């Protein structure tokens, strides 16, 4: 029993401790040192001016100054999770969600039926989804902007004011050096031979005039103007956008997918192809798929959406769905 309490206390104490590592940056963070948290690089710990990364000593100093602030914004945005919450809060919460999901299955089925058969209800739900989507984007953008402002303020405190460099004075040519150089003698100009000007005889002048008149008599044929070649405008790939709600949860997990946000600069999207990663596929713009997991722990499914526009251009995007079996 005593061992159980010791393990419980150690797990509580160590659940909030993060493993950090200062390492040489790799693409796209090459050129200096970065700091990783649980083997995930967080560039804001050590990033500098113009997305540059410093040496190891400066990276350590920046990490110590910025750590708490950067992690605060990362947790608010949702980029990193609280380890204590993951260890002690999420497991019972997932179990509660699983039980609640079983009782909600009939209501979910009715809602899906109304969405697929009632245009007014579909429009209402799509509008609600749009409002939630753009509100979340605005919230995340605001947090990212505030984090960027904090990084700029930190860099301004770190780097001293630059001193204006004075232009270097031009090198003066010493007269003594010029005096030491030998003066080259300029050779005398060669005598200029004056040749007598040949006069044109009257007969030759008449022949020249006759040749000129014959040349003027020949009509000048203009080259036909080249026709203007009309270039076809270049085509661009469309943008495939996936909205999946929810993206994680207990098994069985019913996920609503929305692809109507996809767009193309060439025209309109005419084809949707979904690969749900579990063997099922669909060609609907906004399909529904149910994920099952019989293995212990989390199981991830990679969902791929391929869209094609009316010009034949195609593009794809991916999203990961995480299903947990408890």
PDB file of C-alpha atoms in Angstrom:
ATOM      1  CA  UNK A   1       0.000   0.000   0.000  1.00  0.00           C
ATOM      2  CA  UNK A   2       2.887   2.332   0.810  1.00  0.00           C
ATOM      3  CA  UNK A   3       4.356   1.717  -2.671  1.00  0.00           C
ATOM      4  CA  UNK A   4       1.048   2.681  -4.230  1.00  0.00           C
ATOM      5  CA  UNK A   5       1.043   6.027  -2.416  1.00  0.00           C
ATOM      6  CA  UNK A   6       4.661   6.659  -3.406  1.00  0.00           C
ATOM      7  CA  UNK A   7       3.881   5.964  -7.065  1.00  0.00           C
ATOM      8  CA  UNK A   8       0.798   8.177  -6.880  1.00  0.00           C
ATOM      9  CA  UNK A   9       2.763  11.076  -5.348  1.00  0.00           C
ATOM     10  CA  UNK A  10       5.573  10.727  -7.891  1.00  0.00           C
ATOM     11  CA  UNK A  11       3.116  10.635 -10.792  1.00  0.00           C
ATOM     12  CA  UNK A  12       1.433  13.802  -9.504  1.00  0.00           C
ATOM     13  CA  UNK A  13       4.759  15.592  -9.078  1.00  0.00           C
ATOM     14  CA  UNK A  14       6.185  14.465 -12.400  1.00  0.00           C
ATOM     15  CA  UNK A  15       3.001  14.922 -14.423  1.00  0.00           C
ATOM     16  CA  UNK A  16       3.539  18.669 -14.678  1.00  0.00           C
ATOM     17  CA  UNK A  17       7.272  18.468 -15.427  1.00  0.00           C
ATOM     18  CA  UNK A  18       8.244  18.962 -19.033  1.00  0.00           C
ATOM     19  CA  UNK A  19      11.344  17.581 -20.756  1.00  0.00           C
ATOM     20  CA  UNK A  20      13.248  20.317 -22.601  1.00  0.00           C
ATOM     21  CA  UNK A  21      16.189  19.938 -24.929  1.00  0.00           C
ATOM     22  CA  UNK A  22      18.398  22.533 -26.625  1.00  0.00           C
ATOM     23  CA  UNK A  23      19.524  21.208 -29.989  1.00  0.00           C
ATOM     24  CA  UNK A  24      20.876  22.233 -33.357  1.00  0.00           C
ATOM     25  CA  UNK A  25      18.022  23.371 -35.558  1.00  0.00           C
ATOM     26  CA  UNK A  26      16.988  21.349 -38.586  1.00  0.00           C
ATOM     27  CA  UNK A  27      14.870  22.345 -41.573  1.00  0.00           C
ATOM     28  CA  UNK A  28      12.970  24.660 -41.456  1.00  0.00           C
ATOM     29  CA  UNK A  29      14.768  25.926 -38.311  1.00  0.00           C
ATOM     30  CA  UNK A  30      18.353  25.517 -39.486  1.00  0.00           C
ATOM     31  CA  UNK A  31      21.050  28.129 -38.847  1.00  0.00           C
ATOM     32  CA  UNK A  32      21.153  28.050 -35.032  1.00  0.00           C
ATOM     33  CA  UNK A  33      19.871  26.389 -31.866  1.00  0.00           C
ATOM     34  CA  UNK A  34      16.236  25.664 -30.987  1.00  0.00           C
ATOM     35  CA  UNK A  35      14.485  24.322 -27.881  1.00  0.00           C
ATOM     36  CA  UNK A  36      12.162  21.316 -27.975  1.00  0.00           C
ATOM     37  CA  UNK A  37       9.486  20.334 -25.465  1.00  0.00           C
ATOM     38  CA  UNK A  38       8.796  16.601 -25.381  1.00  0.00           C
ATOM     39  CA  UNK A  39      10.754  16.295 -28.674  1.00  0.00           C
ATOM     40  CA  UNK A  40       8.524  18.923 -30.314  1.00  0.00           C
ATOM     41  CA  UNK A  41      10.375  22.059 -31.430  1.00  0.00           C
ATOM     42  CA  UNK A  42       8.813  25.341 -30.282  1.00  0.00           C
ATOM     43  CA  UNK A  43      10.549  28.066 -32.345  1.00  0.00           C
ATOM     44  CA  UNK A  44       9.288  30.964 -30.190  1.00  0.00           C
ATOM     45  CA  UNK A  45      11.617  29.888 -27.370  1.00  0.00           C
ATOM     46  CA  UNK A  46      14.713  31.106 -29.267  1.00  0.00           C
ATOM     47  CA  UNK A  47      13.607  32.770 -32.519  1.00  0.00           C
ATOM     48  CA  UNK A  48      15.271  36.064 -33.456  1.00  0.00           C
ATOM     49  CA  UNK A  49      14.960  38.836 -36.003  1.00  0.00           C
ATOM     50  CA  UNK A  50      13.856  37.789 -39.513  1.00  0.00           C
ATOM     51  CA  UNK A  51      13.101  34.222 -38.311  1.00  0.00           C
ATOM     52  CA  UNK A  52      16.767  33.607 -37.494  1.00  0.00           C
ATOM     53  CA  UNK A  53      18.066  31.358 -34.725  1.00  0.00           C
ATOM     54  CA  UNK A  54      21.031  32.188 -32.459  1.00  0.00           C
ATOM     55  CA  UNK A  55      23.931  30.290 -30.939  1.00  0.00           C
ATOM     56  CA  UNK A  56      23.541  27.962 -27.983  1.00  0.00           C
ATOM     57  CA  UNK A  57      24.309  30.526 -25.260  1.00  0.00           C
ATOM     58  CA  UNK A  58      21.805  33.124 -26.522  1.00  0.00           C
ATOM     59  CA  UNK A  59      19.204  30.391 -27.125  1.00  0.00           C
ATOM     60  CA  UNK A  60      19.459  29.339 -23.454  1.00  0.00           C
ATOM     61  CA  UNK A  61      19.025  32.927 -22.246  1.00  0.00           C
ATOM     62  CA  UNK A  62      16.004  33.518 -24.482  1.00  0.00           C
ATOM     63  CA  UNK A  63      14.450  30.232 -23.369  1.00  0.00           C
ATOM     64  CA  UNK A  64      14.728  31.163 -19.678  1.00  0.00           C
ATOM     65  CA  UNK A  65      13.136  34.565 -20.324  1.00  0.00           C
ATOM     66  CA  UNK A  66      10.343  33.452 -22.640  1.00  0.00           C
ATOM     67  CA  UNK A  67       9.412  29.991 -21.379  1.00  0.00           C
ATOM     68  CA  UNK A  68       6.462  30.888 -19.132  1.00  0.00           C
ATOM     69  CA  UNK A  69       4.976  33.447 -21.540  1.00  0.00           C
ATOM     70  CA  UNK A  70       5.325  31.259 -24.647  1.00  0.00           C
ATOM     71  CA  UNK A  71       3.779  28.243 -22.917  1.00  0.00           C
ATOM     72  CA  UNK A  72       0.929  30.397 -21.633  1.00  0.00           C
ATOM     73  CA  UNK A  73      -0.032  31.417 -25.195  1.00  0.00           C
ATOM     74  CA  UNK A  74       0.586  27.904 -26.581  1.00  0.00           C
ATOM     75  CA  UNK A  75      -1.811  26.412 -24.025  1.00  0.00           C
ATOM     76  CA  UNK A  76      -4.416  29.092 -24.764  1.00  0.00           C
ATOM     77  CA  UNK A  77      -4.162  28.406 -28.501  1.00  0.00           C
ATOM     78  CA  UNK A  78      -4.228  24.636 -27.973  1.00  0.00           C
ATOM     79  CA  UNK A  79      -0.780  23.782 -29.351  1.00  0.00           C
ATOM     80  CA  UNK A  80       0.340  22.089 -26.115  1.00  0.00           C
ATOM     81  CA  UNK A  81      -1.648  20.331 -23.392  1.00  0.00           C
ATOM     82  CA  UNK A  82      -1.340  20.416 -19.655  1.00  0.00           C
ATOM     83  CA  UNK A  83       0.352  17.179 -18.560  1.00  0.00           C
ATOM     84  CA  UNK A  84      -1.544  17.067 -15.288  1.00  0.00           C
ATOM     85  CA  UNK A  85      -4.808  17.454 -17.173  1.00  0.00           C
ATOM     86  CA  UNK A  86      -3.820  14.739 -19.651  1.00  0.00           C
ATOM     87  CA  UNK A  87      -2.870  12.329 -16.874  1.00  0.00           C
ATOM     88  CA  UNK A  88      -5.643  12.803 -14.315  1.00  0.00           C
ATOM     89  CA  UNK A  89      -8.508  14.764 -15.887  1.00  0.00           C
ATOM     90  CA  UNK A  90      -8.878  13.447 -19.433  1.00  0.00           C
ATOM     91  CA  UNK A  91      -9.192   9.665 -18.735  1.00  0.00           C
ATOM     92  CA  UNK A  92     -12.313   9.982 -16.532  1.00  0.00           C
ATOM     93  CA  UNK A  93     -13.640  12.718 -18.793  1.00  0.00           C
ATOM     94  CA  UNK A  94     -13.304  10.458 -21.839  1.00  0.00           C
ATOM     95  CA  UNK A  95     -15.181   7.711 -20.018  1.00  0.00           C
ATOM     96  CA  UNK A  96     -17.996  10.134 -19.184  1.00  0.00           C
ATOM     97  CA  UNK A  97     -18.097  11.296 -22.820  1.00  0.00           C
ATOM     98  CA  UNK A  98     -18.238   7.687 -24.000  1.00  0.00           C
ATOM     99  CA  UNK A  99     -21.218   6.920 -21.747  1.00  0.00           C
ATOM    100  CA  UNK A 100     -22.935  10.173 -22.731  1.00  0.00           C
ATOM    101  CA  UNK A 101     -22.318   9.389 -26.407  1.00  0.00           C
ATOM    102  CA  UNK A 102     -24.239   6.133 -26.090  1.00  0.00           C
ATOM    103  CA  UNK A 103     -27.312   7.976 -24.788  1.00  0.00           C
ATOM    104  CA  UNK A 104     -26.909  10.702 -27.438  1.00  0.00           C
ATOM    105  CA  UNK A 105     -26.867   8.272 -30.386  1.00  0.00           C
ATOM    106  CA  UNK A 106     -30.635   8.562 -31.117  1.00  0.00           C
ATOM    107  CA  UNK A 107     -30.492  12.363 -31.001  1.00  0.00           C
ATOM    108  CA  UNK A 108     -27.443  12.374 -33.300  1.00  0.00           C
ATOM    109  CA  UNK A 109     -29.267  10.119 -35.776  1.00  0.00           C
ATOM    110  CA  UNK A 110     -32.312  12.431 -35.807  1.00  0.00           C
ATOM    111  CA  UNK A 111     -30.102  15.485 -36.259  1.00  0.00           C
ATOM    112  CA  UNK A 112     -28.253  13.869 -39.177  1.00  0.00           C
ATOM    113  CA  UNK A 113     -31.543  12.921 -40.835  1.00  0.00           C
ATOM    114  CA  UNK A 114     -32.856  16.490 -40.509  1.00  0.00           C
ATOM    115  CA  UNK A 115     -29.581  17.871 -41.842  1.00  0.00           C
ATOM    116  CA  UNK A 116     -29.719  15.696 -44.962  1.00  0.00           C
ATOM    117  CA  UNK A 117     -33.465  16.137 -45.657  1.00  0.00           C
ATOM    118  CA  UNK A 118     -34.398  19.593 -44.350  1.00  0.00           C
ATOM    119  CA  UNK A 119     -32.782  22.453 -46.351  1.00  0.00           C
ATOM    120  CA  UNK A 120     -33.714  25.110 -43.770  1.00  0.00           C
ATOM    121  CA  UNK A 121     -32.236  23.097 -40.911  1.00  0.00           C
ATOM    122  CA  UNK A 122     -29.124  22.427 -43.010  1.00  0.00           C
ATOM    123  CA  UNK A 123     -28.705  26.139 -43.740  1.00  0.00           C
ATOM    124  CA  UNK A 124     -29.142  26.967 -40.052  1.00  0.00           C
ATOM    125  CA  UNK A 125     -26.564  24.391 -38.943  1.00  0.00           C
ATOM    126  CA  UNK A 126     -24.090  25.458 -41.643  1.00  0.00           C
ATOM    127  CA  UNK A 127     -24.426  29.074 -40.546  1.00  0.00           C
ATOM    128  CA  UNK A 128     -23.845  28.078 -36.929  1.00  0.00           C
ATOM    129  CA  UNK A 129     -20.788  26.048 -37.944  1.00  0.00           C
ATOM    130  CA  UNK A 130     -19.424  29.018 -39.899  1.00  0.00           C
ATOM    131  CA  UNK A 131     -19.875  31.375 -36.964  1.00  0.00           C
ATOM    132  CA  UNK A 132     -18.102  28.992 -34.603  1.00  0.00           C
ATOM    133  CA  UNK A 133     -15.341  28.338 -37.133  1.00  0.00           C
ATOM    134  CA  UNK A 134     -14.568  32.005 -37.810  1.00  0.00           C
ATOM    135  CA  UNK A 135     -14.879  32.910 -34.112  1.00  0.00           C
ATOM    136  CA  UNK A 136     -12.269  30.272 -33.276  1.00  0.00           C
ATOM    137  CA  UNK A 137      -9.999  31.502 -36.066  1.00  0.00           C
ATOM    138  CA  UNK A 138     -10.264  35.074 -34.786  1.00  0.00           C
ATOM    139  CA  UNK A 139      -9.482  33.937 -31.230  1.00  0.00           C
ATOM    140  CA  UNK A 140      -6.398  31.977 -32.321  1.00  0.00           C
ATOM    141  CA  UNK A 141      -5.207  34.820 -34.572  1.00  0.00           C
ATOM    142  CA  UNK A 142      -5.487  37.307 -31.700  1.00  0.00           C
ATOM    143  CA  UNK A 143      -3.409  35.064 -29.425  1.00  0.00           C
ATOM    144  CA  UNK A 144      -0.784  34.551 -32.151  1.00  0.00           C
ATOM    145  CA  UNK A 145      -0.549  38.311 -32.722  1.00  0.00           C
ATOM    146  CA  UNK A 146      -0.065  38.950 -28.991  1.00  0.00           C
ATOM    147  CA  UNK A 147       2.633  36.275 -28.832  1.00  0.00           C
ATOM    148  CA  UNK A 148       4.391  37.838 -31.834  1.00  0.00           C
ATOM    149  CA  UNK A 149       4.250  41.266 -30.160  1.00  0.00           C
ATOM    150  CA  UNK A 150       5.792  39.816 -27.007  1.00  0.00           C
ATOM    151  CA  UNK A 151       8.651  38.266 -29.033  1.00  0.00           C
ATOM    152  CA  UNK A 152       9.318  41.613 -30.734  1.00  0.00           C
ATOM    153  CA  UNK A 153       9.362  43.410 -27.366  1.00  0.00           C
ATOM    154  CA  UNK A 154      11.774  40.843 -25.973  1.00  0.00           C
ATOM    155  CA  UNK A 155      14.099  41.233 -28.961  1.00  0.00           C
ATOM    156  CA  UNK A 156      13.975  45.033 -28.630  1.00  0.00           C
ATOM    157  CA  UNK A 157      15.138  44.785 -25.000  1.00  0.00           C
ATOM    158  CA  UNK A 158      17.852  42.314 -25.930  1.00  0.00           C
ATOM    159  CA  UNK A 159      19.562  44.048 -28.862  1.00  0.00           C
ATOM    160  CA  UNK A 160      21.285  47.414 -28.179  1.00  0.00           C
ATOM    161  CA  UNK A 161      20.750  50.428 -30.441  1.00  0.00           C
ATOM    162  CA  UNK A 162      22.870  50.282 -33.526  1.00  0.00           C
ATOM    163  CA  UNK A 163      25.512  52.975 -33.908  1.00  0.00           C
ATOM    164  CA  UNK A 164      25.524  54.716 -37.238  1.00  0.00           C
ATOM    165  CA  UNK A 165      28.676  53.806 -39.036  1.00  0.00           C
ATOM    166  CA  UNK A 166      30.694  56.773 -40.283  1.00  0.00           C
ATOM    167  CA  UNK A 167      31.777  56.536 -43.895  1.00  0.00           C
ATOM    168  CA  UNK A 168      35.439  55.774 -44.297  1.00  0.00           C
ATOM    169  CA  UNK A 169      37.525  58.732 -45.543  1.00  0.00           C
ATOM    170  CA  UNK A 170      38.856  58.408 -49.032  1.00  0.00           C
ATOM    171  CA  UNK A 171      42.519  57.542 -49.250  1.00  0.00           C
ATOM    172  CA  UNK A 172      44.666  60.544 -50.089  1.00  0.00           C
ATOM    173  CA  UNK A 173      47.296  60.139 -52.752  1.00  0.00           C
ATOM    174  CA  UNK A 174      50.665  61.229 -51.442  1.00  0.00           C
ATOM    175  CA  UNK A 175      52.570  63.600 -53.662  1.00  0.00           C
ATOM    176  CA  UNK A 176      55.848  61.925 -52.717  1.00  0.00           C
ATOM    177  CA  UNK A 177      54.649  58.648 -54.236  1.00  0.00           C
ATOM    178  CA  UNK A 178      53.741  60.432 -57.446  1.00  0.00           C
ATOM    179  CA  UNK A 179      57.126  62.120 -57.520  1.00  0.00           C
ATOM    180  CA  UNK A 180      58.921  58.774 -57.302  1.00  0.00           C
ATOM    181  CA  UNK A 181      57.192  57.419 -60.393  1.00  0.00           C
ATOM    182  CA  UNK A 182      59.233  58.026 -63.567  1.00  0.00           C
ATOM    183  CA  UNK A 183      57.675  60.355 -66.092  1.00  0.00           C
ATOM    184  CA  UNK A 184      57.263  58.677 -69.449  1.00  0.00           C
ATOM    185  CA  UNK A 185      58.269  60.658 -72.512  1.00  0.00           C
ATOM    186  CA  UNK A 186      55.526  61.250 -75.013  1.00  0.00           C
ATOM    187  CA  UNK A 187      56.714  60.240 -78.485  1.00  0.00           C
ATOM    188  CA  UNK A 188      56.590  62.890 -81.183  1.00  0.00           C
ATOM    189  CA  UNK A 189      53.616  62.734 -83.467  1.00  0.00           C
ATOM    190  CA  UNK A 190      54.236  60.988 -86.786  1.00  0.00           C
ATOM    191  CA  UNK A 191      54.058  63.178 -89.878  1.00  0.00           C
ATOM    192  CA  UNK A 192      50.638  63.156 -91.513  1.00  0.00           C
ATOM    193  CA  UNK A 193      50.588  62.307 -95.184  1.00  0.00           C
ATOM    194  CA  UNK A 194      48.223  64.456 -97.200  1.00  0.00           C
ATOM    195  CA  UNK A 195      46.724  62.557-100.108  1.00  0.00           C
ATOM    196  CA  UNK A 196      45.267  64.401-103.049  1.00  0.00           C
ATOM    197  CA  UNK A 197      41.461  64.291-103.258  1.00  0.00           C
ATOM    198  CA  UNK A 198      40.247  62.406-106.272  1.00  0.00           C
ATOM    199  CA  UNK A 199      37.634  64.248-108.246  1.00  0.00           C
ATOM    200  CA  UNK A 200      34.673  62.378-109.728  1.00  0.00           C
ATOM    201  CA  UNK A 201      34.466  62.556-113.439  1.00  0.00           C
ATOM    202  CA  UNK A 202      31.201  63.673-115.043  1.00  0.00           C
ATOM    203  CA  UNK A 203      30.659  60.248-116.687  1.00  0.00           C
ATOM    204  CA  UNK A 204      31.002  58.380-113.381  1.00  0.00           C
ATOM    205  CA  UNK A 205      28.671  60.869-111.689  1.00  0.00           C
ATOM    206  CA  UNK A 206      25.989  60.234-114.346  1.00  0.00           C
ATOM    207  CA  UNK A 207      26.293  56.434-113.817  1.00  0.00           C
ATOM    208  CA  UNK A 208      25.870  56.845-110.071  1.00  0.00           C
ATOM    209  CA  UNK A 209      22.729  58.941-110.552  1.00  0.00           C
ATOM    210  CA  UNK A 210      21.283  56.318-112.924  1.00  0.00           C
ATOM    211  CA  UNK A 211      21.906  53.498-110.399  1.00  0.00           C
ATOM    212  CA  UNK A 212      20.241  55.534-107.641  1.00  0.00           C
ATOM    213  CA  UNK A 213      17.162  56.189-109.823  1.00  0.00           C
ATOM    214  CA  UNK A 214      16.875  52.470-110.653  1.00  0.00           C
ATOM    215  CA  UNK A 215      16.973  51.605-106.943  1.00  0.00           C
ATOM    216  CA  UNK A 216      14.271  54.154-106.179  1.00  0.00           C
ATOM    217  CA  UNK A 217      12.042  52.585-108.834  1.00  0.00           C
ATOM    218  CA  UNK A 218      12.014  49.207-107.052  1.00  0.00           C
ATOM    219  CA  UNK A 219       8.916  49.084-104.782  1.00  0.00           C
ATOM    220  CA  UNK A 220       9.530  48.332-101.098  1.00  0.00           C
ATOM    221  CA  UNK A 221       7.514  45.349 -99.951  1.00  0.00           C
ATOM    222  CA  UNK A 222       6.492  45.629 -96.290  1.00  0.00           C
ATOM    223  CA  UNK A 223       6.589  42.486 -94.201  1.00  0.00           C
ATOM    224  CA  UNK A 224       3.195  41.362 -92.977  1.00  0.00           C
ATOM    225  CA  UNK A 225       2.624  42.213 -89.320  1.00  0.00           C
ATOM    226  CA  UNK A 226       2.705  39.244 -87.045  1.00  0.00           C
ATOM    227  CA  UNK A 227      -0.651  38.372 -85.571  1.00  0.00           C
ATOM    228  CA  UNK A 228      -1.034  38.881 -81.840  1.00  0.00           C
ATOM    229  CA  UNK A 229      -0.802  35.558 -80.040  1.00  0.00           C
ATOM    230  CA  UNK A 230      -3.343  35.285 -77.273  1.00  0.00           C
ATOM    231  CA  UNK A 231      -1.927  33.388 -74.302  1.00  0.00           C
ATOM    232  CA  UNK A 232      -4.268  31.325 -72.243  1.00  0.00           C
ATOM    233  CA  UNK A 233      -4.369  32.346 -68.589  1.00  0.00           C
ATOM    234  CA  UNK A 234      -2.391  30.019 -66.313  1.00  0.00           C
ATOM    235  CA  UNK A 235      -4.418  27.666 -64.143  1.00  0.00           C
ATOM    236  CA  UNK A 236      -3.913  27.345 -60.400  1.00  0.00           C
ATOM    237  CA  UNK A 237      -4.627  24.411 -58.122  1.00  0.00           C
ATOM    238  CA  UNK A 238      -7.739  24.630 -55.960  1.00  0.00           C
ATOM    239  CA  UNK A 239      -7.580  24.738 -52.163  1.00  0.00           C
ATOM    240  CA  UNK A 240      -9.006  21.729 -50.316  1.00  0.00           C
ATOM    241  CA  UNK A 241     -10.269  22.660 -46.838  1.00  0.00           C
ATOM    242  CA  UNK A 242     -11.454  20.037 -44.342  1.00  0.00           C
ATOM    243  CA  UNK A 243     -13.659  20.824 -41.349  1.00  0.00           C
ATOM    244  CA  UNK A 244     -14.068  17.819 -39.057  1.00  0.00           C
ATOM    245  CA  UNK A 245     -16.190  17.872 -35.915  1.00  0.00           C
ATOM    246  CA  UNK A 246     -15.215  16.362 -33.565  1.00  0.00           C
ATOM    247  CA  UNK A 247     -11.591  15.429 -34.329  1.00  0.00           C
ATOM    248  CA  UNK A 248     -11.129  13.185 -31.302  1.00  0.00           C
ATOM    249  CA  UNK A 249     -13.223  11.253 -28.842  1.00  0.00           C
ATOM    250  CA  UNK A 250     -14.170   7.798 -27.572  1.00  0.00           C
ATOM    251  CA  UNK A 251     -15.171   4.891 -29.800  1.00  0.00           C
ATOM    252  CA  UNK A 252     -17.596   4.768 -31.577  1.00  0.00           C
ATOM    253  CA  UNK A 253     -16.899   8.282 -32.832  1.00  0.00           C
ATOM    254  CA  UNK A 254     -19.283   9.883 -35.346  1.00  0.00           C
ATOM    255  CA  UNK A 255     -17.530  12.662 -37.251  1.00  0.00           C
ATOM    256  CA  UNK A 256     -19.197  15.207 -39.524  1.00  0.00           C
ATOM    257  CA  UNK A 257     -16.944  16.290 -42.395  1.00  0.00           C
ATOM    258  CA  UNK A 258     -17.450  19.507 -44.347  1.00  0.00           C
ATOM    259  CA  UNK A 259     -15.680  20.268 -47.624  1.00  0.00           C
ATOM    260  CA  UNK A 260     -17.814  23.182 -48.810  1.00  0.00           C
ATOM    261  CA  UNK A 261     -15.122  25.672 -47.723  1.00  0.00           C
ATOM    262  CA  UNK A 262     -12.881  24.411 -50.542  1.00  0.00           C
ATOM    263  CA  UNK A 263     -12.435  26.883 -53.385  1.00  0.00           C
ATOM    264  CA  UNK A 264     -10.685  27.340 -56.714  1.00  0.00           C
ATOM    265  CA  UNK A 265      -9.410  30.527 -58.410  1.00  0.00           C
ATOM    266  CA  UNK A 266     -10.238  28.958 -61.796  1.00  0.00           C
ATOM    267  CA  UNK A 267     -13.950  28.445 -61.194  1.00  0.00           C
ATOM    268  CA  UNK A 268     -16.023  26.160 -58.990  1.00  0.00           C
ATOM    269  CA  UNK A 269     -15.405  22.805 -57.333  1.00  0.00           C
ATOM    270  CA  UNK A 270     -17.204  20.019 -59.205  1.00  0.00           C
ATOM    271  CA  UNK A 271     -15.887  16.887 -57.491  1.00  0.00           C
ATOM    272  CA  UNK A 272     -15.221  15.789 -53.898  1.00  0.00           C
ATOM    273  CA  UNK A 273     -13.511  12.516 -52.975  1.00  0.00           C
ATOM    274  CA  UNK A 274     -13.087  11.499 -49.327  1.00  0.00           C
ATOM    275  CA  UNK A 275     -10.817   8.722 -48.059  1.00  0.00           C
ATOM    276  CA  UNK A 276     -11.649   8.305 -44.368  1.00  0.00           C
ATOM    277  CA  UNK A 277      -8.577   6.181 -43.583  1.00  0.00           C
ATOM    278  CA  UNK A 278     -10.604   3.238 -42.278  1.00  0.00           C
ATOM    279  CA  UNK A 279     -11.489   1.737 -45.659  1.00  0.00           C
ATOM    280  CA  UNK A 280     -14.621   3.821 -46.238  1.00  0.00           C
ATOM    281  CA  UNK A 281     -14.890   6.435 -48.996  1.00  0.00           C
ATOM    282  CA  UNK A 282     -17.406   9.045 -50.133  1.00  0.00           C
ATOM    283  CA  UNK A 283     -17.966  11.564 -52.927  1.00  0.00           C
ATOM    284  CA  UNK A 284     -20.337  13.856 -51.014  1.00  0.00           C
ATOM    285  CA  UNK A 285     -19.337  17.440 -50.151  1.00  0.00           C
ATOM    286  CA  UNK A 286     -20.300  17.043 -46.469  1.00  0.00           C
ATOM    287  CA  UNK A 287     -20.293  13.352 -45.492  1.00  0.00           C
ATOM    288  CA  UNK A 288     -20.592  11.578 -42.145  1.00  0.00           C
ATOM    289  CA  UNK A 289     -18.384   8.704 -40.977  1.00  0.00           C
ATOM    290  CA  UNK A 290     -18.277   6.558 -37.840  1.00  0.00           C
ATOM    291  CA  UNK A 291     -14.925   5.381 -36.461  1.00  0.00           C
ATOM    292  CA  UNK A 292     -14.444   2.310 -34.297  1.00  0.00           C
ATOM    293  CA  UNK A 293     -11.437   1.314 -32.226  1.00  0.00           C
ATOM    294  CA  UNK A 294     -10.981  -2.040 -30.487  1.00  0.00           C
ATOM    295  CA  UNK A 295      -7.355  -1.490 -29.458  1.00  0.00           C
ATOM    296  CA  UNK A 296      -6.279  -0.041 -26.130  1.00  0.00           C
ATOM    297  CA  UNK A 297      -5.270   3.604 -26.183  1.00  0.00           C
ATOM    298  CA  UNK A 298      -5.557   6.098 -29.009  1.00  0.00           C
ATOM    299  CA  UNK A 299      -5.883   5.139 -32.663  1.00  0.00           C
ATOM    300  CA  UNK A 300      -5.349   7.678 -35.432  1.00  0.00           C
ATOM    301  CA  UNK A 301      -7.026   7.764 -38.850  1.00  0.00           C
ATOM    302  CA  UNK A 302      -5.697   9.991 -41.645  1.00  0.00           C
ATOM    303  CA  UNK A 303      -8.548  11.492 -43.673  1.00  0.00           C
ATOM    304  CA  UNK A 304      -7.788  12.782 -47.181  1.00  0.00           C
ATOM    305  CA  UNK A 305     -10.012  15.092 -49.222  1.00  0.00           C
ATOM    306  CA  UNK A 306      -9.319  15.524 -52.954  1.00  0.00           C
ATOM    307  CA  UNK A 307     -11.220  18.267 -54.781  1.00  0.00           C
ATOM    308  CA  UNK A 308     -11.362  18.901 -58.547  1.00  0.00           C
ATOM    309  CA  UNK A 309     -12.539  22.107 -60.217  1.00  0.00           C
ATOM    310  CA  UNK A 310     -14.260  22.639 -63.565  1.00  0.00           C
ATOM    311  CA  UNK A 311     -10.875  23.138 -65.286  1.00  0.00           C
ATOM    312  CA  UNK A 312      -9.626  19.704 -64.273  1.00  0.00           C
ATOM    313  CA  UNK A 313      -7.199  20.968 -61.605  1.00  0.00           C
ATOM    314  CA  UNK A 314      -7.074  18.892 -58.395  1.00  0.00           C
ATOM    315  CA  UNK A 315      -5.696  19.348 -54.889  1.00  0.00           C
ATOM    316  CA  UNK A 316      -5.711  17.383 -51.620  1.00  0.00           C
ATOM    317  CA  UNK A 317      -5.475  18.008 -47.881  1.00  0.00           C
ATOM    318  CA  UNK A 318      -5.327  15.809 -44.785  1.00  0.00           C
ATOM    319  CA  UNK A 319      -6.645  15.780 -41.233  1.00  0.00           C
ATOM    320  CA  UNK A 320      -6.104  13.276 -38.413  1.00  0.00           C
ATOM    321  CA  UNK A 321      -8.988  11.791 -36.424  1.00  0.00           C
ATOM    322  CA  UNK A 322      -8.083  10.304 -33.045  1.00  0.00           C
ATOM    323  CA  UNK A 323     -10.298   7.607 -31.541  1.00  0.00           C
ATOM    324  CA  UNK A 324      -9.748   6.395 -27.977  1.00  0.00           C
ATOM    325  CA  UNK A 325     -10.962   3.075 -26.644  1.00  0.00           C
ATOM    326  CA  UNK A 326     -11.275   2.841 -22.881  1.00  0.00           C
TER     327      UNK A 326
END
